[in-house]
Amino acid sequence: MSVKGEIRNTAAAEKGVKKQDFMKGAFILMIGNIIIKVIGAFFKIPLTNLVGDTTMAYFNSAYSFYVLFFMISTSGLPVAVSRMIAKNRAKGNTKEINKIFSVSFRMFFIIGLAGTLIMAGFSTVFANMAGLPEGYKAIIALSPTVFFICIISAFRGYFQGQQNMVPTTVSQIIEALGKLFIGLGAGYIAIKCGCSASEVAAFVILGVTVGVVFSCLSLIIAKNKAKRNDTRLTEDMVTSSRASIGKELIKIAIPITIAQSMASLVGVIDTTLVIQRLMDAGFAESAAIDMYGAYTAKSVTLYNLPPTLIYPFSISLIPMVSATIAEGNREKLRSVINSTLRIVSVIAIPFSLGLCSLSRPILRFLYSEGGVMYINAAGEGITSTDVAAPMLSVLGIGVFFVGMISVTGSILQAHGYERLSIVSTLIGIAVKFISEFILLGIPSVGLFGAPISTVLCYLIMLVMNFMFLARFTNHRPSITGVFLKPFIASACCTVSAILFYNAINTFIQGRLTTLLAIIFAVIVYIAVMFLIKAVDKEDLLIMPKGEKIVRLLVKFRLLS
């Protein structure tokens, strides 16, 4: 059979997959991420209030190095596994799918073990790089997580290729619960025992490690159950050799791993530069550590919230686009990409503008004010919130950029252009490092150098990704339909939030003011979205229960 004939057969098999599989998977992950973020809020916010900015500096410095190892170990292979499994799922070749998983599991096992040993063995080196010598304790406590997260990634790649997002979501929730209960509990006990800040951070991090272990166990159980329930017979299907599968996995994974690992360097650059460069600019060491802790624990934590609602669409997009490319249906492909970009815009733009304009009220709503870190030139005592709020306002601009990068990167990966992501990421990281090194050393700029350089980094990456999409995939999204209408609705939402907040702040003080302003802004946003018809009926139809949603909106004349 010819290659074209095989692709046609692949497309025919793929028609058996429900039309809503992609959005259903994305929404399962998104709902799961919302639950995880709620759990995370119950972990990170009380944790920051409990242990303070100094301990959070140790916690976040260890975590930034872990993220780098995590990306190196797991970013590329799960994507490769999901892509290869999605293609064989379209053919109905269960034997090949099982062989792909078997090969990938062995690769993950070796990589995870190596990552754990390196992270633990070089813990003192990493801690000294961060300017926090005692931070090696937290790094060692976190190192076993690399091994278990690698094993987890093998299972997640398998399930995502099957477009079954439930096991992934359940495992993530279990991981978050372990972090919440064990991490907070261990931290509380450590404080009561009079442990130092670095030791408290190490005890808290044990919660992350234990949570990952239980998450791994849940996926092993889910995989065994799926194997028992799979009754498809594919004995006559031809399968590839293990060596060829391994080579294909590596061929797909390496460019993605390089790109994603470089992207994780954004946090590592902050970890290695901020404290030392602030001290070079004239800040005392204790003040520099506390400022770094406030920035990473508050500003960066809130900045990272919206992307977690966006990443599920990117993850689900890869196998869907891969299968659609095999099907040869360019119209369907364009529709899926446009719908995803539009939904991401609807989520990212209001978050971006909201964090920019309401950073201080949001931080005061979630965190305690914090003690005085240092006295500025005007003789004013600067608190943790004083440091974090303006940083969050700057970072808020980057929320939209990060959301779009995740989607455009997934589109490039699904088309087989993983190497292009390396180019855009490499240039963005170079801009980040150079600009941050310069800006942090300028006393009048100070800590602002970190968020400004981050935004510049992601802006460069996004512009280049769109250029690559236009040139190599011939996809140019509609500016009006995808970006302009959500921006108009978001602008109305933001302005209404500011006006409402200022109007009622005279009568109602404290957290309630912020909560009411946010609720009012959400109502305005939804109303304007329907008024200017920013919501497309086609987008709603491919969502889970899309037909019911459309009928309901038509009934109330919110959709024509």
Coordinates of C-alpha atoms in Angstrom, one line a residue:
M1 CA 0.0 0.0 0.0
S2 CA 1.2 3.5 -0.8
V3 CA 2.0 6.1 1.8
K4 CA -1.0 8.2 0.6
G5 CA -3.2 5.2 0.8
E6 CA -2.1 4.5 4.3
I7 CA -2.8 8.1 5.3
R8 CA -6.3 7.9 3.8
N9 CA -6.9 4.7 5.8
T10 CA -5.6 6.5 8.9
A11 CA -8.1 9.3 8.3
A12 CA -11.0 6.9 7.8
A13 CA -10.1 5.2 11.1
E14 CA -9.9 8.5 12.9
K15 CA -13.5 9.3 12.0
G16 CA -14.5 6.9 14.7
V17 CA -13.1 9.3 17.2
K18 CA -15.8 11.7 18.5
K19 CA -15.6 15.2 17.2
Q20 CA -15.6 16.6 20.7
D21 CA -12.6 14.5 21.9
F22 CA -10.1 17.4 21.7
M23 CA -12.2 20.0 23.6
K24 CA -13.5 17.4 26.0
G25 CA -9.9 16.5 26.9
A26 CA -8.9 20.2 27.1
F27 CA -11.8 21.0 29.4
I28 CA -11.2 18.0 31.6
L29 CA -7.7 19.2 32.0
M30 CA -8.8 22.8 32.5
I31 CA -11.4 21.9 35.2
G32 CA -8.7 19.7 36.8
N33 CA -6.3 22.6 36.7
I34 CA -8.8 24.9 38.4
I35 CA -9.2 22.3 41.2
I36 CA -5.5 22.0 41.4
K37 CA -5.0 25.8 41.5
V38 CA -7.6 26.1 44.3
I39 CA -5.7 23.4 46.2
G40 CA -2.5 25.2 45.4
A41 CA -3.9 28.4 46.7
F42 CA -4.7 26.7 50.0
F43 CA -1.1 25.6 50.0
K44 CA 1.0 28.5 48.7
I45 CA -0.9 31.4 50.2
P46 CA -1.1 30.1 53.8
L47 CA 2.4 28.8 53.3
T48 CA 3.8 32.2 52.4
N49 CA 1.9 33.8 55.3
L50 CA 3.1 31.0 57.7
V51 CA 6.8 30.8 56.8
G52 CA 7.6 34.3 55.5
D53 CA 9.6 35.6 52.5
T54 CA 13.0 34.3 53.6
T55 CA 11.8 30.7 53.7
M56 CA 10.0 31.1 50.5
A57 CA 13.2 32.3 48.9
Y58 CA 14.8 29.0 49.8
F59 CA 11.7 27.1 48.6
N60 CA 11.4 28.8 45.3
S61 CA 15.1 28.7 44.5
A62 CA 15.1 24.9 45.0
Y63 CA 11.9 24.7 42.9
S64 CA 13.4 26.7 40.0
F65 CA 16.2 24.2 39.7
Y66 CA 13.7 21.3 39.9
V67 CA 11.7 22.8 37.1
L68 CA 14.8 22.9 34.9
F69 CA 15.5 19.1 35.6
F70 CA 11.8 18.4 35.2
M71 CA 11.7 20.1 31.7
I72 CA 14.9 18.3 30.6
S73 CA 13.6 15.0 31.8
T74 CA 9.9 15.1 30.7
S75 CA 9.1 17.9 28.3
G76 CA 9.9 16.2 25.0
L77 CA 9.2 12.5 25.5
P78 CA 5.5 12.8 26.6
V79 CA 4.8 14.9 23.5
A80 CA 6.5 12.4 21.3
V81 CA 4.7 9.5 23.0
S82 CA 1.3 11.2 22.6
R83 CA 1.9 12.1 19.0
M84 CA 3.0 8.5 18.0
I85 CA 0.2 6.9 20.0
A86 CA -2.4 9.3 18.5
K87 CA -1.3 8.3 15.0
N88 CA -1.5 4.6 15.8
R89 CA -4.8 5.0 17.6
A90 CA -6.2 6.4 14.3
K91 CA -5.0 3.2 12.6
G92 CA -6.4 1.0 15.4
N93 CA -2.9 -0.5 15.9
T94 CA -3.1 -1.4 19.6
K95 CA 0.1 -3.6 19.4
E96 CA 2.1 -0.6 18.2
I97 CA 0.7 1.6 21.0
N98 CA 1.7 -0.9 23.7
K99 CA 5.2 -1.2 22.2
I100 CA 5.6 2.6 22.1
F101 CA 4.6 2.8 25.8
S102 CA 7.0 -0.1 26.8
V103 CA 10.0 1.6 25.0
S104 CA 9.1 5.1 26.4
F105 CA 8.7 3.7 30.0
R106 CA 12.3 2.3 30.0
M107 CA 13.7 5.5 28.6
F108 CA 11.9 7.6 31.3
F109 CA 13.1 5.3 34.0
I110 CA 16.8 5.8 33.1
I111 CA 16.4 9.5 32.5
G112 CA 14.6 10.0 35.8
L113 CA 17.1 8.1 37.8
A114 CA 20.0 10.1 36.3
G115 CA 18.2 13.4 36.9
T116 CA 17.6 12.6 40.6
L117 CA 21.3 11.6 41.1
I118 CA 22.6 14.7 39.4
M119 CA 20.2 17.1 41.3
A120 CA 21.1 15.6 44.6
G121 CA 24.8 15.2 43.9
F122 CA 25.3 18.8 42.7
S123 CA 22.9 20.3 45.3
T124 CA 25.5 22.5 46.9
V125 CA 26.7 23.8 43.6
F126 CA 23.1 24.8 42.6
A127 CA 22.5 26.4 46.1
N128 CA 25.7 28.5 45.7
M129 CA 24.7 29.6 42.3
A130 CA 21.4 31.0 43.8
G131 CA 23.4 32.9 46.5
L132 CA 21.7 30.7 49.1
P133 CA 24.3 28.2 50.4
E134 CA 21.9 26.6 52.9
G135 CA 19.4 26.0 50.1
Y136 CA 21.0 22.6 49.3
K137 CA 18.8 21.0 51.9
A138 CA 15.7 21.9 50.0
I139 CA 17.2 20.8 46.7
I140 CA 18.1 17.3 48.1
A141 CA 14.6 16.9 49.5
L142 CA 13.1 17.7 46.1
S143 CA 15.5 15.5 44.0
P144 CA 13.6 12.2 44.2
T145 CA 10.7 13.9 42.6
V146 CA 12.5 14.0 39.3
F147 CA 12.6 10.2 39.1
F148 CA 8.9 9.8 40.0
I149 CA 7.7 12.6 37.7
C150 CA 9.5 10.9 34.8
I151 CA 7.6 7.7 35.5
I152 CA 4.4 9.7 35.6
S153 CA 5.2 11.4 32.3
A154 CA 5.4 8.0 30.5
F155 CA 1.8 7.3 31.7
R156 CA 0.5 10.8 30.9
G157 CA 2.0 10.7 27.4
Y158 CA 0.2 7.4 26.9
F159 CA -3.2 8.6 28.1
Q160 CA -2.9 12.0 26.3
G161 CA -2.2 10.1 23.0
Q162 CA -5.4 8.2 23.7
Q163 CA -7.2 11.5 24.2
N164 CA -8.1 10.3 27.7
M165 CA -7.3 13.2 30.0
V166 CA -9.1 11.8 33.1
P167 CA -6.1 9.8 34.6
T168 CA -3.8 12.7 34.1
T169 CA -6.2 15.1 35.8
V170 CA -6.8 12.7 38.7
S171 CA -3.1 12.2 39.2
Q172 CA -2.4 15.9 39.3
I173 CA -5.1 16.5 41.9
I174 CA -3.6 13.7 44.1
E175 CA -0.2 15.4 43.7
A176 CA -1.6 18.7 44.7
L177 CA -3.4 17.3 47.8
G178 CA -0.2 15.6 48.9
K179 CA 1.6 18.9 48.6
L180 CA -1.2 20.7 50.6
F181 CA -1.6 18.4 53.6
I182 CA 1.9 16.9 53.9
G183 CA 3.8 20.0 52.9
L184 CA 1.9 22.5 55.1
G185 CA 1.8 20.0 58.0
A186 CA 5.6 19.4 57.7
G187 CA 6.3 23.1 57.5
Y188 CA 4.2 23.8 60.6
I189 CA 5.9 21.1 62.6
A190 CA 9.3 22.4 61.5
I191 CA 8.6 25.9 62.6
K192 CA 7.3 24.7 66.0
C193 CA 10.5 22.7 66.4
G194 CA 12.6 25.9 65.8
C195 CA 14.1 24.8 62.5
S196 CA 16.0 27.4 60.4
A197 CA 14.4 28.9 57.2
S198 CA 16.3 26.6 54.9
E199 CA 15.3 23.5 57.0
V200 CA 11.6 24.6 57.0
A201 CA 11.8 24.9 53.2
A202 CA 13.2 21.4 53.0
F203 CA 10.4 19.9 55.2
V204 CA 7.7 21.7 53.1
I205 CA 9.2 20.4 49.9
L206 CA 8.8 16.8 51.2
G207 CA 5.1 17.3 50.6
V208 CA 5.8 17.8 46.9
T209 CA 7.8 14.6 46.8
V210 CA 5.2 12.5 48.7
G211 CA 2.4 13.9 46.5
V212 CA 4.2 12.9 43.3
V213 CA 4.7 9.3 44.7
F214 CA 1.0 8.9 45.2
S215 CA 0.3 10.5 41.9
C216 CA 2.5 7.9 40.2
L217 CA 0.7 5.0 42.0
S218 CA -2.7 6.3 40.7
L219 CA -1.5 6.3 37.1
I220 CA -0.1 2.8 37.4
I221 CA -3.5 1.6 38.6
A222 CA -5.3 3.5 35.7
K223 CA -3.0 2.0 33.1
N224 CA -3.6 -1.5 34.4
K225 CA -7.3 -1.0 34.3
A226 CA -7.2 0.4 30.8
K227 CA -5.2 -2.6 29.6
R228 CA -7.8 -5.0 31.0
N229 CA -10.6 -3.1 29.4
D230 CA -8.9 -2.9 25.9
T231 CA -10.4 -5.8 23.9
R232 CA -9.4 -4.6 20.4
L233 CA -7.7 -7.3 18.4
T234 CA -4.9 -6.2 16.2
E235 CA -2.8 -9.3 15.8
D236 CA -2.5 -8.8 12.1
M237 CA -1.2 -5.3 12.4
V238 CA 2.5 -4.7 11.5
T239 CA 4.6 -3.2 14.3
S240 CA 7.9 -1.4 14.3
S241 CA 11.0 -2.6 16.1
R242 CA 11.8 -1.3 19.5
A243 CA 15.0 0.3 18.1
S244 CA 13.1 2.2 15.4
I245 CA 10.5 3.3 18.0
G246 CA 13.2 4.6 20.3
K247 CA 14.9 6.5 17.5
E248 CA 11.5 8.1 16.4
L249 CA 10.8 9.1 20.0
I250 CA 14.2 10.7 20.4
K251 CA 13.9 12.4 17.0
I252 CA 10.7 14.1 18.1
A253 CA 11.6 14.6 21.7
I254 CA 15.0 16.2 21.5
P255 CA 14.0 19.5 19.8
I256 CA 11.0 19.9 22.1
T257 CA 13.1 19.1 25.2
I258 CA 15.7 21.7 24.2
A259 CA 13.0 24.3 23.5
Q260 CA 11.1 23.6 26.8
S261 CA 14.3 23.4 28.9
M262 CA 15.5 26.7 27.6
A263 CA 12.1 28.2 28.5
S264 CA 12.4 26.9 32.1
L265 CA 15.7 28.9 32.2
V266 CA 13.5 32.0 32.8
G267 CA 13.1 31.0 36.4
V268 CA 16.7 29.8 36.8
I269 CA 18.0 33.1 35.5
D270 CA 15.9 34.9 38.1
T271 CA 17.2 32.5 40.8
T272 CA 20.9 33.0 39.9
L273 CA 20.8 36.8 39.1
V274 CA 18.3 38.6 41.3
I275 CA 19.9 38.3 44.8
Q276 CA 23.4 39.0 43.7
R277 CA 22.6 41.8 41.3
L278 CA 20.4 43.5 43.9
M279 CA 23.3 43.4 46.3
D280 CA 25.5 44.9 43.6
A281 CA 23.0 47.7 43.3
G282 CA 23.4 48.5 47.0
F283 CA 20.7 46.4 48.8
A284 CA 21.7 44.5 52.0
E285 CA 21.8 40.7 51.6
S286 CA 18.8 40.1 53.9
A287 CA 16.7 42.7 52.0
A288 CA 17.7 41.1 48.7
I289 CA 16.7 37.6 49.9
D290 CA 13.4 38.9 51.2
M291 CA 12.7 40.8 48.0
Y292 CA 13.4 37.7 45.9
G293 CA 11.2 35.7 48.2
A294 CA 8.3 38.2 47.9
Y295 CA 8.7 38.4 44.1
T296 CA 8.7 34.7 43.5
A297 CA 6.2 33.7 46.2
K298 CA 3.6 36.4 45.4
S299 CA 4.1 38.1 42.0
V300 CA 5.3 35.0 40.1
T301 CA 2.8 32.7 41.8
L302 CA -0.2 34.8 40.7
Y303 CA 1.4 35.4 37.2
N304 CA 1.6 31.6 36.8
L305 CA -2.1 31.0 37.5
P306 CA -3.7 31.9 34.2
P307 CA -1.3 29.8 32.0
T308 CA -2.4 26.7 33.9
L309 CA -5.9 27.2 32.5
I310 CA -4.4 27.6 29.0
Y311 CA -1.9 24.7 28.9
P312 CA -4.6 22.0 28.7
F313 CA -5.7 23.3 25.3
S314 CA -2.1 23.2 24.1
I315 CA -1.6 19.6 25.5
S316 CA -4.8 18.4 23.9
L317 CA -4.1 20.2 20.6
I318 CA -1.0 18.2 19.7
P319 CA -2.6 14.7 19.2
M320 CA -5.7 16.4 17.6
V321 CA -3.6 18.4 15.1
S322 CA -1.4 15.4 14.4
A323 CA -4.4 13.2 13.6
T324 CA -6.0 15.9 11.5
I325 CA -2.9 16.4 9.5
A326 CA -2.9 12.7 8.8
E327 CA -6.5 12.9 7.8
G328 CA -5.6 15.6 5.3
N329 CA -8.5 17.9 6.2
R330 CA -7.0 21.4 6.1
E331 CA -10.4 23.1 6.7
K332 CA -10.9 21.1 9.9
L333 CA -7.3 21.8 10.9
R334 CA -7.8 25.6 10.4
S335 CA -11.0 25.5 12.4
V336 CA -9.4 23.7 15.4
I337 CA -6.5 26.1 15.5
N338 CA -8.6 29.2 15.3
S339 CA -11.0 27.9 17.9
T340 CA -8.1 27.1 20.3
L341 CA -6.5 30.5 19.8
R342 CA -9.8 32.3 20.3
I343 CA -10.6 30.4 23.5
V344 CA -7.1 31.1 24.8
S345 CA -7.5 34.8 24.0
V346 CA -10.8 34.8 25.9
I347 CA -9.0 33.4 29.0
A348 CA -5.6 35.1 28.8
I349 CA -6.5 38.7 27.8
P350 CA -8.8 39.6 30.8
F351 CA -6.4 37.9 33.2
S352 CA -3.5 39.9 31.7
L353 CA -5.3 43.3 32.0
G354 CA -6.8 42.4 35.4
L355 CA -3.4 41.6 37.0
C356 CA -1.9 44.8 35.5
S357 CA -4.6 47.1 36.9
L358 CA -5.6 45.4 40.2
S359 CA -2.3 43.9 41.4
R360 CA -2.2 45.6 44.8
P361 CA -5.9 44.8 45.8
I362 CA -5.5 41.2 44.6
L363 CA -2.3 40.7 46.6
R364 CA -3.9 42.3 49.7
F365 CA -6.9 40.0 49.2
L366 CA -4.8 36.9 49.2
Y367 CA -1.7 37.6 51.4
S368 CA -0.8 39.4 54.6
E369 CA 1.0 42.7 54.2
G370 CA 4.3 41.4 55.5
G371 CA 6.8 43.2 57.7
V372 CA 9.1 46.0 56.6
M373 CA 11.9 44.7 54.4
Y374 CA 14.0 47.9 54.0
I375 CA 13.7 51.6 54.3
N376 CA 13.8 53.5 51.0
A377 CA 15.5 56.8 50.2
A378 CA 12.4 58.7 51.3
G379 CA 12.5 57.1 54.7
E380 CA 9.4 54.9 54.0
G381 CA 9.2 51.3 55.2
I382 CA 8.8 49.0 52.2
T383 CA 6.7 45.8 52.9
S384 CA 6.3 42.5 51.0
T385 CA 3.2 43.7 49.2
D386 CA 4.9 47.0 48.3
V387 CA 7.5 45.0 46.5
A388 CA 5.3 42.4 44.9
A389 CA 2.4 44.6 43.6
P390 CA 4.3 46.6 41.0
M391 CA 6.2 43.5 39.9
L392 CA 2.9 41.7 39.3
S393 CA 1.5 44.7 37.3
V394 CA 4.5 44.3 34.9
L395 CA 4.3 40.5 34.7
G396 CA 0.6 40.7 34.0
I397 CA 1.4 41.9 30.5
G398 CA 3.2 38.7 29.8
V399 CA 0.2 36.5 30.6
F400 CA -1.2 36.9 27.1
F401 CA 2.2 36.3 25.5
V402 CA 2.7 33.0 27.5
G403 CA -0.7 31.7 26.6
M404 CA -0.2 32.3 22.9
I405 CA 3.3 30.8 23.0
S406 CA 2.0 27.6 24.5
V407 CA -0.6 27.2 21.7
T408 CA 1.6 28.3 18.8
G409 CA 4.4 26.1 20.0
S410 CA 2.0 23.1 20.1
I411 CA 0.9 23.8 16.6
L412 CA 4.5 23.9 15.4
Q413 CA 5.3 20.7 17.2
A414 CA 2.2 18.9 15.7
H415 CA 3.4 19.9 12.2
G416 CA 6.8 18.5 12.9
Y417 CA 8.6 21.9 13.2
E418 CA 9.9 21.4 16.8
R419 CA 13.2 22.9 15.9
L420 CA 11.7 26.3 15.1
S421 CA 10.6 26.5 18.7
I422 CA 14.2 26.1 19.7
V423 CA 15.1 29.2 17.7
S424 CA 12.5 31.5 19.1
T425 CA 13.1 30.2 22.7
L426 CA 16.9 30.6 22.4
I427 CA 16.6 34.2 21.2
G428 CA 14.0 35.0 23.9
I429 CA 16.2 33.5 26.7
A430 CA 19.2 35.5 25.4
V431 CA 17.2 38.7 25.6
K432 CA 16.0 37.7 29.1
F433 CA 19.5 37.1 30.5
I434 CA 21.1 40.2 29.0
S435 CA 18.3 42.7 29.8
E436 CA 17.9 41.3 33.3
F437 CA 21.6 41.4 34.1
I438 CA 21.8 45.1 33.0
L439 CA 18.5 46.3 34.5
L440 CA 18.9 44.6 38.0
G441 CA 22.2 46.4 38.4
I442 CA 20.7 49.9 37.9
P443 CA 19.6 51.2 41.3
S444 CA 16.6 53.2 39.9
V445 CA 15.3 50.0 38.2
G446 CA 16.3 47.4 40.8
L447 CA 13.9 44.4 41.0
F448 CA 11.8 45.7 38.1
G449 CA 14.5 44.3 35.9
A450 CA 13.2 40.7 36.5
P451 CA 9.6 41.2 35.3
I452 CA 10.6 43.6 32.5
S453 CA 13.1 41.1 31.1
T454 CA 10.6 38.3 31.4
V455 CA 8.0 40.2 29.4
L456 CA 10.5 41.1 26.7
C457 CA 11.6 37.4 26.5
Y458 CA 8.1 36.2 25.9
L459 CA 7.2 39.0 23.5
I460 CA 10.2 38.1 21.3
M461 CA 9.3 34.4 21.4
L462 CA 5.6 35.0 20.5
V463 CA 6.4 37.3 17.5
M464 CA 8.8 34.7 16.1
N465 CA 6.3 31.8 16.6
F466 CA 3.7 33.7 14.6
M467 CA 6.2 34.4 11.9
F468 CA 7.1 30.7 11.7
L469 CA 3.4 29.7 11.6
A470 CA 2.7 32.1 8.7
R471 CA 5.7 30.9 6.7
F472 CA 5.8 27.2 7.3
T473 CA 2.2 26.2 8.0
N474 CA 0.5 29.0 6.1
H475 CA -1.8 29.7 9.1
R476 CA -2.6 33.4 9.8
P477 CA -5.3 33.8 12.5
S478 CA -8.0 36.4 12.1
I479 CA -6.9 39.5 14.1
T480 CA -10.5 40.7 14.6
G481 CA -12.1 37.3 15.5
V482 CA -9.3 35.9 17.5
F483 CA -7.8 38.9 19.3
L484 CA -9.6 42.2 18.9
K485 CA -13.1 41.2 20.2
P486 CA -11.7 39.5 23.4
F487 CA -9.5 42.6 23.9
I488 CA -12.5 45.0 23.7
A489 CA -14.5 42.9 26.2
S490 CA -11.5 42.6 28.5
A491 CA -10.9 46.4 28.4
C492 CA -14.5 47.0 29.4
C493 CA -14.1 44.4 32.1
T494 CA -10.9 46.0 33.5
V495 CA -12.3 49.6 33.4
S496 CA -15.5 48.5 35.1
A497 CA -13.5 46.7 37.8
I498 CA -11.3 49.8 38.6
L499 CA -14.3 52.2 38.6
F500 CA -16.4 49.8 40.8
Y501 CA -13.5 49.3 43.2
N502 CA -12.8 53.0 43.6
A503 CA -16.6 53.7 44.0
I504 CA -17.2 51.2 46.8
N505 CA -13.8 51.5 48.5
T506 CA -15.1 54.6 50.3
F507 CA -17.9 52.6 51.9
I508 CA -16.6 49.1 52.2
Q509 CA -13.0 48.3 53.2
G510 CA -10.8 45.3 53.0
R511 CA -11.0 42.0 51.0
L512 CA -14.7 42.3 50.3
T513 CA -14.1 45.3 48.1
T514 CA -11.8 43.4 45.9
L515 CA -14.1 40.4 45.7
L516 CA -17.1 42.5 44.7
A517 CA -15.1 44.3 42.1
I518 CA -13.9 41.1 40.5
I519 CA -17.4 39.6 40.5
F520 CA -18.8 42.8 38.9
A521 CA -16.0 42.8 36.2
V522 CA -16.7 39.1 35.3
I523 CA -20.4 39.9 34.8
V524 CA -19.5 42.9 32.6
Y525 CA -17.0 40.8 30.6
I526 CA -19.5 38.0 29.8
A527 CA -22.2 40.6 28.8
V528 CA -19.8 42.4 26.5
M529 CA -18.6 39.2 25.0
F530 CA -22.1 38.3 23.9
L531 CA -22.9 41.8 22.9
I532 CA -20.1 42.1 20.4
K533 CA -20.4 38.5 19.4
A534 CA -16.9 37.5 20.4
V535 CA -18.2 34.0 21.1
D536 CA -18.5 31.9 18.0
K537 CA -21.2 29.2 17.7
E538 CA -18.7 26.8 16.1
D539 CA -16.5 27.2 19.2
L540 CA -19.3 26.2 21.5
L541 CA -20.4 23.3 19.4
I542 CA -17.1 21.5 19.7
M543 CA -17.1 21.8 23.4
P544 CA -18.5 19.1 25.7
K545 CA -22.3 19.5 25.8
G546 CA -21.9 22.2 23.1
E547 CA -25.3 21.6 21.5
K548 CA -27.1 22.1 24.8
I549 CA -25.1 25.2 25.6
V550 CA -26.0 26.7 22.1
R551 CA -29.7 25.9 22.5
L552 CA -29.7 27.5 26.0
L553 CA -28.0 30.6 24.7
V554 CA -30.3 30.9 21.7
K555 CA -33.3 30.5 24.0
F556 CA -32.2 33.5 26.0
R557 CA -31.3 35.3 22.8
L558 CA -27.6 35.5 23.7
L559 CA -26.6 33.8 20.5
S560 CA -28.2 33.9 17.1

